[in-house]
N, C-alpha and C. Protein backbone atom coordinates (compact mmCIF):
# COMPACT_ATOMS: atom_id res chain seq x y z
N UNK A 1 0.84 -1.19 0.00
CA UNK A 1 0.00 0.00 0.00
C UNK A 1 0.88 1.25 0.00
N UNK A 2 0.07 2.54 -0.67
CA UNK A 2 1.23 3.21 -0.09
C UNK A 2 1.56 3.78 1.51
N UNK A 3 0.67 3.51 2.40
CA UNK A 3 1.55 3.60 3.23
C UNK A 3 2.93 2.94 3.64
N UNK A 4 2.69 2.13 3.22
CA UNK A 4 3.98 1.24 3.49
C UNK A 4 4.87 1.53 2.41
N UNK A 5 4.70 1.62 1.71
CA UNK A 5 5.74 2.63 0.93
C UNK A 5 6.18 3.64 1.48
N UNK A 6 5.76 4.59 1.57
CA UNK A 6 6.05 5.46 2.02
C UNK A 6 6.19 5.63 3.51
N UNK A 7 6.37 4.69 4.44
CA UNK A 7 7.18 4.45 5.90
C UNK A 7 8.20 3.88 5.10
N UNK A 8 8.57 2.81 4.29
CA UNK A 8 9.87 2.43 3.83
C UNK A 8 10.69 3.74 3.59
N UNK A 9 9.81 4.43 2.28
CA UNK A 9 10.99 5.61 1.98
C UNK A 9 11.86 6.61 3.11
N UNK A 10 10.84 6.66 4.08
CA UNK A 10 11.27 7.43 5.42
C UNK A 10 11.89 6.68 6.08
N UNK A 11 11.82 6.01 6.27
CA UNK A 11 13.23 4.53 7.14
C UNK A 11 14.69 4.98 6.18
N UNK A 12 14.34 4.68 4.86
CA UNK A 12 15.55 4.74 4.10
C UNK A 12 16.67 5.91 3.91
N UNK A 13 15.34 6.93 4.13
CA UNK A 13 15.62 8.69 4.04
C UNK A 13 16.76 8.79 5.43
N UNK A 14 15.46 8.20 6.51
CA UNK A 14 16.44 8.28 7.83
C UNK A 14 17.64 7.81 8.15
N UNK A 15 17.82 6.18 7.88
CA UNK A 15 18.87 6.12 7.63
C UNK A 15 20.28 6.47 6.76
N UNK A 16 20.11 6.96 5.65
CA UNK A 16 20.88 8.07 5.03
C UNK A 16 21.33 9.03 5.30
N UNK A 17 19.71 10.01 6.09
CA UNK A 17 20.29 10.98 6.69
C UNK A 17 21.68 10.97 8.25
N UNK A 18 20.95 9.30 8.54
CA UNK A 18 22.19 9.36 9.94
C UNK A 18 23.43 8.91 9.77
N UNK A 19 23.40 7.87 8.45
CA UNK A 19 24.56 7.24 8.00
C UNK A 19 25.68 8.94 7.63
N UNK A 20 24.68 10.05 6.71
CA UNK A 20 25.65 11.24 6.48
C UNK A 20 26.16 11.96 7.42
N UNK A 21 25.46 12.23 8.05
CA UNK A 21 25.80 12.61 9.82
C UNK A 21 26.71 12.38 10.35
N UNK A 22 27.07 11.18 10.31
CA UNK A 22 27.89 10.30 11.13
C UNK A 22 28.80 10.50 10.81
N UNK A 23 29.38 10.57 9.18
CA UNK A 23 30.09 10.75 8.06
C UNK A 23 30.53 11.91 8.19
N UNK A 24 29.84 13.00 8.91
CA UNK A 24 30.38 14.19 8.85
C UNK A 24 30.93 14.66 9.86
N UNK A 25 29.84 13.98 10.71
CA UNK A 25 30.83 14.26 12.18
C UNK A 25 32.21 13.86 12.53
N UNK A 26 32.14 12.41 12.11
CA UNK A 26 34.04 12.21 11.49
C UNK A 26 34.40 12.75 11.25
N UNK A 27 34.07 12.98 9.98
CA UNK A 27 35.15 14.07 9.37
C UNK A 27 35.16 15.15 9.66
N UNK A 28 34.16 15.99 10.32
CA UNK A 28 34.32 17.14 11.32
C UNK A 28 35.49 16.84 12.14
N UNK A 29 35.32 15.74 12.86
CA UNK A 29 36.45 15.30 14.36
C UNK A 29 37.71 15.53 13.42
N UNK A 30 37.74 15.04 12.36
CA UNK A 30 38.96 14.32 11.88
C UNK A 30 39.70 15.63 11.34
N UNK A 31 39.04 16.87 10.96
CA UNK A 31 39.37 17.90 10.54
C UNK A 31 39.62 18.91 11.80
N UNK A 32 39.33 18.56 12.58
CA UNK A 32 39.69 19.24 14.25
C UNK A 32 40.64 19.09 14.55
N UNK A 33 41.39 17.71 14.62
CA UNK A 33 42.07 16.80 14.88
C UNK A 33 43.67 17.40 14.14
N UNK A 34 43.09 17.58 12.54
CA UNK A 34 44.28 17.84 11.38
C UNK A 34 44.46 19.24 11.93
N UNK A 35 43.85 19.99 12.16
CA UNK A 35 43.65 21.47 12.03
C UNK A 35 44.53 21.97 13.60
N UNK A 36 44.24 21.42 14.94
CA UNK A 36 45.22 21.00 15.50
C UNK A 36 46.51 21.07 15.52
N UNK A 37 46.41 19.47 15.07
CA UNK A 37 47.98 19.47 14.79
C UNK A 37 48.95 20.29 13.80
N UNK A 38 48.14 20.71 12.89
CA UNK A 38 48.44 21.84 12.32
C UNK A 38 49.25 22.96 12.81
N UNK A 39 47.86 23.51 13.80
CA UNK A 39 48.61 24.81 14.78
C UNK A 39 49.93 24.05 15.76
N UNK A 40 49.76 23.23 15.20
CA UNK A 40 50.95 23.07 16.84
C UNK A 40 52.10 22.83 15.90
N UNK A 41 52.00 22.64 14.72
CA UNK A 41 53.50 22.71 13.75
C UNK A 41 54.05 23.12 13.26
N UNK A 42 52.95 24.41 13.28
CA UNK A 42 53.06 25.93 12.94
C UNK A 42 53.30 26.49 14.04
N UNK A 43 53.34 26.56 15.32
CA UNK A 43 53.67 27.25 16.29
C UNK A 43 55.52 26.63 16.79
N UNK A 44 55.88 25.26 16.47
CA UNK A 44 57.26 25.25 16.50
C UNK A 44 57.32 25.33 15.24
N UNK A 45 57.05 25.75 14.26
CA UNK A 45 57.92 26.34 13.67
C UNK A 45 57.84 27.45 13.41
N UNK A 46 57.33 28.27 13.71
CA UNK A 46 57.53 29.63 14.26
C UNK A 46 58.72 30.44 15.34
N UNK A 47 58.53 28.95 16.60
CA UNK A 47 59.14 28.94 17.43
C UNK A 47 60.81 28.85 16.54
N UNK A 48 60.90 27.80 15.97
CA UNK A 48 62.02 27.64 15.38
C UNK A 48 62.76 28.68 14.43
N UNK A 49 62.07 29.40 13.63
CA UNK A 49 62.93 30.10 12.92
C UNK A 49 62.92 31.47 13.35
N UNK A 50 62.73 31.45 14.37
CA UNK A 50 62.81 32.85 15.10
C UNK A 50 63.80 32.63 16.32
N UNK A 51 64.23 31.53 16.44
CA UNK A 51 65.73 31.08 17.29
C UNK A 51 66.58 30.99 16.05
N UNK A 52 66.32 30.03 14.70
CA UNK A 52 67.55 30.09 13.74
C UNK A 52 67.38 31.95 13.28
N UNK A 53 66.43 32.38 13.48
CA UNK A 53 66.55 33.92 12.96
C UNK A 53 67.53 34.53 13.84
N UNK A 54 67.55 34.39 15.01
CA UNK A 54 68.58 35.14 16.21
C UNK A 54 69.83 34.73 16.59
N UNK A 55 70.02 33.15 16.15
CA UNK A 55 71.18 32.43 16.47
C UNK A 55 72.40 33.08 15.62
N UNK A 56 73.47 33.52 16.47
CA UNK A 56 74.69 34.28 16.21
C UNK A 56 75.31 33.28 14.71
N UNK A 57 75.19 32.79 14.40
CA UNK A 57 76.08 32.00 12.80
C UNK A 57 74.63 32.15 11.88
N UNK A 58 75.39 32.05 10.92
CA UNK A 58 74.63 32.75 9.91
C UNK A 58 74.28 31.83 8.83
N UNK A 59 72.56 31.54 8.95
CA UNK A 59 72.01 30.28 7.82
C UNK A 59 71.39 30.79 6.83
N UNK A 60 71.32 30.57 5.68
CA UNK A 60 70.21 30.45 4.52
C UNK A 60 69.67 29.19 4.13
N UNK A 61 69.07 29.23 2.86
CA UNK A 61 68.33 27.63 2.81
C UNK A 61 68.25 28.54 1.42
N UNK A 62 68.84 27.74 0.56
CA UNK A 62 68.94 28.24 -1.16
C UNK A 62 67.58 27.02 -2.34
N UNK A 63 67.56 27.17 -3.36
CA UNK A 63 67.14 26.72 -4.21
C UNK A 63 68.12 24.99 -4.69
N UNK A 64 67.65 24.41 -5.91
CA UNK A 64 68.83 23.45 -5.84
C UNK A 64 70.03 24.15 -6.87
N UNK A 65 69.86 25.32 -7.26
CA UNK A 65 70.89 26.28 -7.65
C UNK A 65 71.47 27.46 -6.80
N UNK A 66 71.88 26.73 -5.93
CA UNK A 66 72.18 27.80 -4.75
C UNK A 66 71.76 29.25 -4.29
N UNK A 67 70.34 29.69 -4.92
CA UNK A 67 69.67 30.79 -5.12
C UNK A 67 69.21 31.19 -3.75
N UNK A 68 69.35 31.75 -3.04
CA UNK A 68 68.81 32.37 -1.86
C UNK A 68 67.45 32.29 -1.73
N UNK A 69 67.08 32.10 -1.11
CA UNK A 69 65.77 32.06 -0.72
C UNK A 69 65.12 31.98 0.66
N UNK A 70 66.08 32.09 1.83
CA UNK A 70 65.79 32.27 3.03
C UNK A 70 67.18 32.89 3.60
N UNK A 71 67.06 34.17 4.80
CA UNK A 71 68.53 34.23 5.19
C UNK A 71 68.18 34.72 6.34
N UNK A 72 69.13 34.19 7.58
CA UNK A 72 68.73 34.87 8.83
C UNK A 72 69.34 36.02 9.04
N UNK A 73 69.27 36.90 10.16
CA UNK A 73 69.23 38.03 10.70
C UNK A 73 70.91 38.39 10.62
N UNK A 74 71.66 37.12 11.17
CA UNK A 74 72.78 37.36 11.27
C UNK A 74 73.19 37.87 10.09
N UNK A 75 72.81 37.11 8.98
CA UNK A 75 73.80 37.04 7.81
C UNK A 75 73.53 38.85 7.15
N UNK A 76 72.24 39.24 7.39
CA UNK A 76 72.20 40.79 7.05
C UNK A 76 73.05 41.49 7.67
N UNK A 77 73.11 41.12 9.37
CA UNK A 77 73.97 41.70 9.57
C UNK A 77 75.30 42.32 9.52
N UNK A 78 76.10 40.87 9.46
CA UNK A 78 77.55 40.30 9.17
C UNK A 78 77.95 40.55 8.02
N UNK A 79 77.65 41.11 6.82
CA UNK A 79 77.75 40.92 5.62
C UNK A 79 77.25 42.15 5.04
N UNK A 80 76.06 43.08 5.87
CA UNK A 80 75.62 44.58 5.26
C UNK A 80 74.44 44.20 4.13
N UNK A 81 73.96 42.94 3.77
CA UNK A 81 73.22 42.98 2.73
C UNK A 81 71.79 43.53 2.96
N UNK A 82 71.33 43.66 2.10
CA UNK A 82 69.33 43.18 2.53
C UNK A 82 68.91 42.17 2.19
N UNK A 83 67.87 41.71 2.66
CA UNK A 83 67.05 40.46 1.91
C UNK A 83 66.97 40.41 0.60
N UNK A 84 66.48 41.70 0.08
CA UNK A 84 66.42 41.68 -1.63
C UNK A 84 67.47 41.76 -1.99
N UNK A 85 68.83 41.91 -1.60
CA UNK A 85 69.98 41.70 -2.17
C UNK A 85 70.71 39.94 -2.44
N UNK A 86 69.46 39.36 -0.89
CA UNK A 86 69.82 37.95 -1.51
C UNK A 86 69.02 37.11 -1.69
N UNK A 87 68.29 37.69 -2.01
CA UNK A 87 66.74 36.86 -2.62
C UNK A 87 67.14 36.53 -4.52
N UNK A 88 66.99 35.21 -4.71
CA UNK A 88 67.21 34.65 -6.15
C UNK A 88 68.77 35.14 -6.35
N UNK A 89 69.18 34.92 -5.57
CA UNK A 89 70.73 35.38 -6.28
C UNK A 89 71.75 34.43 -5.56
N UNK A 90 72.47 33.68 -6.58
CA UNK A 90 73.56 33.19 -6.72
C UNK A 90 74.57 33.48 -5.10
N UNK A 91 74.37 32.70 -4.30
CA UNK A 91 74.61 32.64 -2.90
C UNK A 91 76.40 32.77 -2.86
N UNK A 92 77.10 31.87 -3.65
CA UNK A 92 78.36 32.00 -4.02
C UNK A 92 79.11 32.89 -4.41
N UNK A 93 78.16 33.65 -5.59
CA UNK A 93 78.76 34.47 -6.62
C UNK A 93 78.04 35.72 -5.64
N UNK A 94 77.46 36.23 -4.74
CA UNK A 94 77.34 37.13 -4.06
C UNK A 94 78.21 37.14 -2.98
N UNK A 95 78.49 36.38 -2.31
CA UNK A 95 79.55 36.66 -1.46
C UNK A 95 81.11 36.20 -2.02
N UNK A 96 81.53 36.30 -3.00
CA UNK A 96 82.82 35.56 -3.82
C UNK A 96 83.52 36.81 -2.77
N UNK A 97 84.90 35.85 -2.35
CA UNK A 97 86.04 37.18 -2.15
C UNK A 97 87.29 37.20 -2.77
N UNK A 98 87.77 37.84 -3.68
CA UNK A 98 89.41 37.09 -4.26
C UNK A 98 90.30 36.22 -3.57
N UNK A 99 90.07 36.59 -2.09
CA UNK A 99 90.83 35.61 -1.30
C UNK A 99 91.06 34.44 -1.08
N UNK A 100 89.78 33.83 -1.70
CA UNK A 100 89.18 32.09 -1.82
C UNK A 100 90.00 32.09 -3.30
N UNK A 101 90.87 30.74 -2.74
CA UNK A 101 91.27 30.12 -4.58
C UNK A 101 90.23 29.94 -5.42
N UNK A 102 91.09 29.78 -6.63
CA UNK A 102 90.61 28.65 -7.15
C UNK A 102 89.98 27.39 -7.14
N UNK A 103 90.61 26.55 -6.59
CA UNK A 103 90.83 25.46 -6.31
C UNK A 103 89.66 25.20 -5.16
N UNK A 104 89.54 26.22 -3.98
CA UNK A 104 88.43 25.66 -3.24
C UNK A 104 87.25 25.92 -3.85
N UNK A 105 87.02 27.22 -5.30
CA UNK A 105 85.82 27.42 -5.10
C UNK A 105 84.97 26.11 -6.56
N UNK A 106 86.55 25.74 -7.14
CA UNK A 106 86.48 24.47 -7.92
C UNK A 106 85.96 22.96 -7.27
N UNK A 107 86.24 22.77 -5.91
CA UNK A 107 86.15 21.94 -4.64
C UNK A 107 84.55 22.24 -4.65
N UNK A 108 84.08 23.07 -4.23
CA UNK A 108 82.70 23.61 -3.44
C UNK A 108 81.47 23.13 -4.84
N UNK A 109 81.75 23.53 -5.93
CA UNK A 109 81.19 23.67 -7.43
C UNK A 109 80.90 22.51 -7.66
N UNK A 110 82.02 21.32 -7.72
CA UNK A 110 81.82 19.96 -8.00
C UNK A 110 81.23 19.06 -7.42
N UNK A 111 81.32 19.08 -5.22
CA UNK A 111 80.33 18.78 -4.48
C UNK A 111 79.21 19.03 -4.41
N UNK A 112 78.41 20.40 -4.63
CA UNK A 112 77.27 20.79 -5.20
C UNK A 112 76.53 20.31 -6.42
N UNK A 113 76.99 20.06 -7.37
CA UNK A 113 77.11 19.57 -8.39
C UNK A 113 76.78 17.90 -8.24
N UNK A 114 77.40 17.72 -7.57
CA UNK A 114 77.55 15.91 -7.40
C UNK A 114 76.27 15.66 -6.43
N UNK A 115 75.46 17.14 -5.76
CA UNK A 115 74.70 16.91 -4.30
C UNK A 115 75.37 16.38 -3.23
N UNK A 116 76.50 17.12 -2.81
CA UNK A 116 77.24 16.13 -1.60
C UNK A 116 77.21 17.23 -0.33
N UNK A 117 77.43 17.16 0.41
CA UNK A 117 77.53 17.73 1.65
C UNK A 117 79.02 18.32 1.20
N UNK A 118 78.99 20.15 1.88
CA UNK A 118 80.21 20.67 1.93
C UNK A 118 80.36 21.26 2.89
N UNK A 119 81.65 21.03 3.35
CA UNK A 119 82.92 21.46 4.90
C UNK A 119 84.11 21.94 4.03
N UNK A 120 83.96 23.79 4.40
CA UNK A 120 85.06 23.52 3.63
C UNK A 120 85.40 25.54 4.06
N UNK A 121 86.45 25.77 4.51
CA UNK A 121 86.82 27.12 5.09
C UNK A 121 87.08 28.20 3.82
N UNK A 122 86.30 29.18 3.76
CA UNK A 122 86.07 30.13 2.67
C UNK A 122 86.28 31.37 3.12
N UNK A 123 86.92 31.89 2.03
CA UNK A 123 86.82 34.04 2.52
C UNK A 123 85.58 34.50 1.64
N UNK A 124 84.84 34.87 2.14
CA UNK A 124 83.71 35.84 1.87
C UNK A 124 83.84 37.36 2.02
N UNK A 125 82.93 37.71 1.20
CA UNK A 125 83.03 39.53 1.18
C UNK A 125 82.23 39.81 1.34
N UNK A 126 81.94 40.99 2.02
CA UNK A 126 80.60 41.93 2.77
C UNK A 126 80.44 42.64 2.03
N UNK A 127 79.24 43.06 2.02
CA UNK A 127 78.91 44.47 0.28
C UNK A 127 79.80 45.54 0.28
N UNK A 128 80.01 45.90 1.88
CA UNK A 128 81.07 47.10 1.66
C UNK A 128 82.63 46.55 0.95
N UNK A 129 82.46 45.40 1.07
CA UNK A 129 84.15 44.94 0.71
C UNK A 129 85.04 44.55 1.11
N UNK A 130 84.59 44.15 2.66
CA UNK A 130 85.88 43.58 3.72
C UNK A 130 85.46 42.18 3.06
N UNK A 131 87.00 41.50 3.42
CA UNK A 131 87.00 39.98 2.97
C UNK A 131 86.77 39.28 4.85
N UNK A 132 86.38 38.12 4.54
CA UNK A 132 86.15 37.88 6.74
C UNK A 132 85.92 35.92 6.09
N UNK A 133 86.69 35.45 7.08
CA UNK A 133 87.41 34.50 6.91
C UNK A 133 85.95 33.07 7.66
N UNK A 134 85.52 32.44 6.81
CA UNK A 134 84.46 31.66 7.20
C UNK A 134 84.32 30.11 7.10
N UNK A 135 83.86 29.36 7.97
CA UNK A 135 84.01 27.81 7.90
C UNK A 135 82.29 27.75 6.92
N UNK A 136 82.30 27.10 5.88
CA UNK A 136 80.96 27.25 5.66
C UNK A 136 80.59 25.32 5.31
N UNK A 137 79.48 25.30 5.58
CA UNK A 137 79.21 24.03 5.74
C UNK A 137 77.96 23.90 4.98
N UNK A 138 77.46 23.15 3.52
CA UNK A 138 76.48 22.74 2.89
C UNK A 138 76.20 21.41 2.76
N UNK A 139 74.18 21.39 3.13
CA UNK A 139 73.95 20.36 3.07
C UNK A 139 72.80 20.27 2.11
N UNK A 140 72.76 19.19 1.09
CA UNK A 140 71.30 19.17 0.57
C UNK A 140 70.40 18.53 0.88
N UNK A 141 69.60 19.12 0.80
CA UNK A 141 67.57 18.30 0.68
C UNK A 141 67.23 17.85 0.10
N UNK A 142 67.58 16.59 0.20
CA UNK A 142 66.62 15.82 -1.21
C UNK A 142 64.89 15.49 -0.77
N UNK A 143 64.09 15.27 -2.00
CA UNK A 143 63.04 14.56 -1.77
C UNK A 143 62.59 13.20 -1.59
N UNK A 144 61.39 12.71 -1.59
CA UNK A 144 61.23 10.71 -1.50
C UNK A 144 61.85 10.90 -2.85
N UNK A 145 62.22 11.20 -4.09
CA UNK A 145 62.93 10.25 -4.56
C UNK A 145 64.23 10.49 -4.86
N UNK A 146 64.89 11.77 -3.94
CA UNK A 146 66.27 11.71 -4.18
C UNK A 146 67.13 12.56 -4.87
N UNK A 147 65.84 13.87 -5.44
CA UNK A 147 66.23 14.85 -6.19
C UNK A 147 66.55 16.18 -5.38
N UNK A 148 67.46 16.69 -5.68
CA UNK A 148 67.72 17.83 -4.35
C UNK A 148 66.78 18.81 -4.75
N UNK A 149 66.34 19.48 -3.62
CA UNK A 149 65.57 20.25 -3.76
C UNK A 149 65.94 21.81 -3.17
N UNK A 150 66.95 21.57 -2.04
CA UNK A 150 67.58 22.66 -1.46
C UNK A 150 68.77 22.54 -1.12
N UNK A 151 69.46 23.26 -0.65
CA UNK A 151 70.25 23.21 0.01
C UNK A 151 70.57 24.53 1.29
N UNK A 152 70.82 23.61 2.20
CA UNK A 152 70.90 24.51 3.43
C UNK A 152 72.72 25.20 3.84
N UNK A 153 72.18 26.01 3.68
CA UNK A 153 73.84 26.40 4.48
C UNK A 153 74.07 27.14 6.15
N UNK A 154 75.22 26.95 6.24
CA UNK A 154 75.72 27.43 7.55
C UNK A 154 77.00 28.20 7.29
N UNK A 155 76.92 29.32 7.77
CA UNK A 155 77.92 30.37 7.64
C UNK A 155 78.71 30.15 9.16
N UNK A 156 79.89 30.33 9.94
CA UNK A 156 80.44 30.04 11.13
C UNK A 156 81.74 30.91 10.64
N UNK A 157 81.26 32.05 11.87
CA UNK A 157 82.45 33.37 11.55
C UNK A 157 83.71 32.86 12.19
N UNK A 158 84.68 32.54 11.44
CA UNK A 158 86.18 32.17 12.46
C UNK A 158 87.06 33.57 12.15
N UNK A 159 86.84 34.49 11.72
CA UNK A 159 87.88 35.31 11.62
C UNK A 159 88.69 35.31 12.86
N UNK A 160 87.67 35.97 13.92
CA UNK A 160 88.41 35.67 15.63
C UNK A 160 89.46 34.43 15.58
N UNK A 161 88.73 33.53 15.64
CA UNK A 161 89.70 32.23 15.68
C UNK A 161 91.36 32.14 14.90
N UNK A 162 90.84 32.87 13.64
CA UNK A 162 92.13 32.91 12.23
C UNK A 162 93.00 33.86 13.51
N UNK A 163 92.44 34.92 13.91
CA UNK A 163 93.32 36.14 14.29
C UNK A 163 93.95 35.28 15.38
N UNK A 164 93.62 34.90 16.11
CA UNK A 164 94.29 34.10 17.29
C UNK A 164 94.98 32.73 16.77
N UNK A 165 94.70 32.21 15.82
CA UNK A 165 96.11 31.17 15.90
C UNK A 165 97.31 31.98 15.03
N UNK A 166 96.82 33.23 13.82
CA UNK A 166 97.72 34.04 13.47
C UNK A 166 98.97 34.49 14.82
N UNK A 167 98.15 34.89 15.76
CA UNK A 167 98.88 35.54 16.77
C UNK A 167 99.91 34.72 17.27
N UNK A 168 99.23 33.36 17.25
CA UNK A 168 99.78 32.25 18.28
C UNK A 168 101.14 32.15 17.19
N UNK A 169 101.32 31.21 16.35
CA UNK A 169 101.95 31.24 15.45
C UNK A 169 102.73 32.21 15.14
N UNK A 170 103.24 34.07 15.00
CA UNK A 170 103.65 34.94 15.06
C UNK A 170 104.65 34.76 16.31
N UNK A 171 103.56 34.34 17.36
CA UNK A 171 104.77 33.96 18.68
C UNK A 171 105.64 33.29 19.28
N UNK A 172 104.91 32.23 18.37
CA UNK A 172 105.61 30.93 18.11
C UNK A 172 107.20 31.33 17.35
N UNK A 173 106.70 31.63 16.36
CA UNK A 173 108.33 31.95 14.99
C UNK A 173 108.81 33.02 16.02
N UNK A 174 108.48 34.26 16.67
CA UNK A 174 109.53 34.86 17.50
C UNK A 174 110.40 33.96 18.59
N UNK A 175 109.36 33.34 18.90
CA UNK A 175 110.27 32.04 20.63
C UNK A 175 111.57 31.37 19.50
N UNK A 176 111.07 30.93 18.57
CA UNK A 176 111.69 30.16 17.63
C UNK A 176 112.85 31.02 17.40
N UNK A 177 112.86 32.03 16.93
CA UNK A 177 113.96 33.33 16.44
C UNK A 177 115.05 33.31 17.54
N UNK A 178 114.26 33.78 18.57
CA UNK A 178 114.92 33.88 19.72
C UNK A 178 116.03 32.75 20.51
N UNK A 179 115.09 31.77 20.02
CA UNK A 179 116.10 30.12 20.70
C UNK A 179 117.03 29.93 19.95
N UNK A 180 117.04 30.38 18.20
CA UNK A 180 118.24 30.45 17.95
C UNK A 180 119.28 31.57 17.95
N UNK A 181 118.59 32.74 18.12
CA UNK A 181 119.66 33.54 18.73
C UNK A 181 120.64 33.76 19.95
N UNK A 182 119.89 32.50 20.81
CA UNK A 182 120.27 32.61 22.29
C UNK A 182 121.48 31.48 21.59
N UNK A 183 121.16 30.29 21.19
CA UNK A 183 122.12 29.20 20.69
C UNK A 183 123.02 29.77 19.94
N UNK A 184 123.22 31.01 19.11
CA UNK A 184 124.10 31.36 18.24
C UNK A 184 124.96 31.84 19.16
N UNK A 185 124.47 32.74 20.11
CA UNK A 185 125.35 33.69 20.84
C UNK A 185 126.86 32.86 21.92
N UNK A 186 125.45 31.42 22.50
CA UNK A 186 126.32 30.66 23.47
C UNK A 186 127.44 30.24 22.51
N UNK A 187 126.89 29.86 21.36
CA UNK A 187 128.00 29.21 20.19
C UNK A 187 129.61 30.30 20.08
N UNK A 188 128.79 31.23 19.67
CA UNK A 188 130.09 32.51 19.38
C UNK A 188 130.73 32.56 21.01
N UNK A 189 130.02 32.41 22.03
CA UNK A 189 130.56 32.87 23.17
C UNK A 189 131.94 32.01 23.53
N UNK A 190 131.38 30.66 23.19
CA UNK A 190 131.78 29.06 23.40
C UNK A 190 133.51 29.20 23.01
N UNK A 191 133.26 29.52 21.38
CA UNK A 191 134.39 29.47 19.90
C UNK A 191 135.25 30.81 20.52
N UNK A 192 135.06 32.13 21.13
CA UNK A 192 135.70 33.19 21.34
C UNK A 192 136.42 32.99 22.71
N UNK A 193 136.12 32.04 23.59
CA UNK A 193 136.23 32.02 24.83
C UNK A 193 138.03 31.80 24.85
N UNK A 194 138.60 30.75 23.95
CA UNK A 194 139.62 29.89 24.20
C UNK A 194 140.58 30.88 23.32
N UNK A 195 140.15 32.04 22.36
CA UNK A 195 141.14 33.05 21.60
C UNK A 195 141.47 34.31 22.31
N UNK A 196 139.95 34.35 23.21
CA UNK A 196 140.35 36.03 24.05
C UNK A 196 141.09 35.45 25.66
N UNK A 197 140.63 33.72 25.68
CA UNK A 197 141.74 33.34 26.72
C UNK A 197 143.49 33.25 26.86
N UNK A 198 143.23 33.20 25.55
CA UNK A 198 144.97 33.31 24.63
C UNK A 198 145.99 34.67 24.82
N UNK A 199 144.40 35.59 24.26
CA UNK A 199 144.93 36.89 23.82
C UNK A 199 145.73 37.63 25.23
N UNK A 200 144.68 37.58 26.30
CA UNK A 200 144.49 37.54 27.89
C UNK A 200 145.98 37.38 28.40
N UNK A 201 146.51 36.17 27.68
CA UNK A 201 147.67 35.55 28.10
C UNK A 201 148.68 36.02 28.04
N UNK A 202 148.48 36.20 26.59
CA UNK A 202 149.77 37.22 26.09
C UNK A 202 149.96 38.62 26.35
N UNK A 203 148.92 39.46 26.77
CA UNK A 203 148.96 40.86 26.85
C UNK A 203 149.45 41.07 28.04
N UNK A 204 149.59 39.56 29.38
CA UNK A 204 149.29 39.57 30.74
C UNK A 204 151.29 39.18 30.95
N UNK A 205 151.89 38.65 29.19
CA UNK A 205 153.26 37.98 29.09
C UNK A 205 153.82 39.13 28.77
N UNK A 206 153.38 40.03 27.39
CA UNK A 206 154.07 41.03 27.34
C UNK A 206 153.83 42.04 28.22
N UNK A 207 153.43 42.16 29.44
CA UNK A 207 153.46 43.42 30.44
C UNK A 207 154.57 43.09 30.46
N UNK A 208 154.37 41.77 31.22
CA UNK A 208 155.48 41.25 32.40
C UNK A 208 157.03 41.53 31.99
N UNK A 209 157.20 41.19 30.41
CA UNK A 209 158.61 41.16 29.71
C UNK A 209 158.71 42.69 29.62
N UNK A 210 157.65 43.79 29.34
CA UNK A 210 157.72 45.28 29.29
C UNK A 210 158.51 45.92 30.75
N UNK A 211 157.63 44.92 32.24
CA UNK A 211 158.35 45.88 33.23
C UNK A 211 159.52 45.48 33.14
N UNK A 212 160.10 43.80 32.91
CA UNK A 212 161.25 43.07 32.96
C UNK A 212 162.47 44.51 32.65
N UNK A 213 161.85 44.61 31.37
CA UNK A 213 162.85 45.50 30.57
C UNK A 213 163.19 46.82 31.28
N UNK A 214 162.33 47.22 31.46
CA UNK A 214 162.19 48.77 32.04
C UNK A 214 163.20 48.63 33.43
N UNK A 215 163.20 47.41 34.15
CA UNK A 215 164.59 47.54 35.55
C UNK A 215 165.04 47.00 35.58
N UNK A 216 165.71 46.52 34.32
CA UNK A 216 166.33 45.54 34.03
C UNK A 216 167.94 47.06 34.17
């Protein structure tokens, strides 16, 4: 009849309607849940790059062509740049200093190149033009399948450090100078001792034969 039809359709309706419900409320929860954890991965990392923003050594995070694309506080500092001075730009070829060979910046080129991790002590230049003596350390990012995608760097100011084993070393070759000047002198002292003991002798023989003569 149709009533009974039409109590079926409303059974069917109902259950649909609670089966969607249910469906949504999940996925309501489940979107609470994401949304969540969300904020909380966004809040360390917030937390985080506002410690790598303040931390005294100096990071960027480049392109997989060493292109700038992130730089902390330090490195504006240390260096005089702006952000838009190192935004898309050649991270290498902006800080190049003549002081870096050849040879290391041939070293640095080929590890990059190959995607390898680089350790490797560089002179860098500040926009104004001082050269400042740096340990710099690159690492890349690859993705799941292995293609780099970034690379991170670490800038680590040793000039201080250079100036102090310079010093050390400087003091070193003087002690050094000195130990053989002290050894030269005992040497000459050593070799002169047994000629001015001679000389001594004789000047002490001819008095003696001078007064001889004189009351004689």
């Amino acid at each position: 009849s149709d009533d009974t039809v039409r109590h079926d359709f409303e059974q069917q309706a109902a259950m649909t309607i609670a089966m969607r419900s249910s469906a949504l409320l999940h996925a309501h929860s489940r979107l609470h849940r994401v949304n969540a954890d969300l904020e909380q991965r966004t809040g360390a990392l917030r937390v985080l790059s506002m410690l790598v923003d303040k931390t005294p050594v100096g990071m960027t995070i480049c392109d997989a062509k060493l292109r700038a694309l992130w730089v902390n506080e330090h490195m504006l500092q240390r260096y005089g740049y702006t952000r838009d001075d190192f935004f898309n730009v050649d991270l290498l070829e902006l800080l190049h200093c003549a002081d870096t060979s050849r040879q290391t910046i041939a070293h640095v080129q080929r590890k990059l190149t190959a995607a390898q991790s680089v350790d490797v002590t560089v002179t860098h230049g500040t926009k104004s033009g001082q050269c400042i003596e740096q340990h710099l350390v690159v690492a890349p990012v690859a993705d799941d399948d292995g293609h780099v995608e970034n690379f991170v760097t670490v800038h680590i100011d040793i000039a201080d450090h250079v100036a102090v084993e310079r010093a050390l070393k400087h003091a070193e070759e003087q002690e050094h100078e000195a130990r053989l000047a002290r050894r030269m002198v005992a040497h000459v002292s050593h070799e002169l001792r047994a000629p001015l003991s001679g000389i001594g002798g004789s000047i002490d023989l001819l008095r003696e034969l001078t007064l001889a003569a004189r009351t004689a």
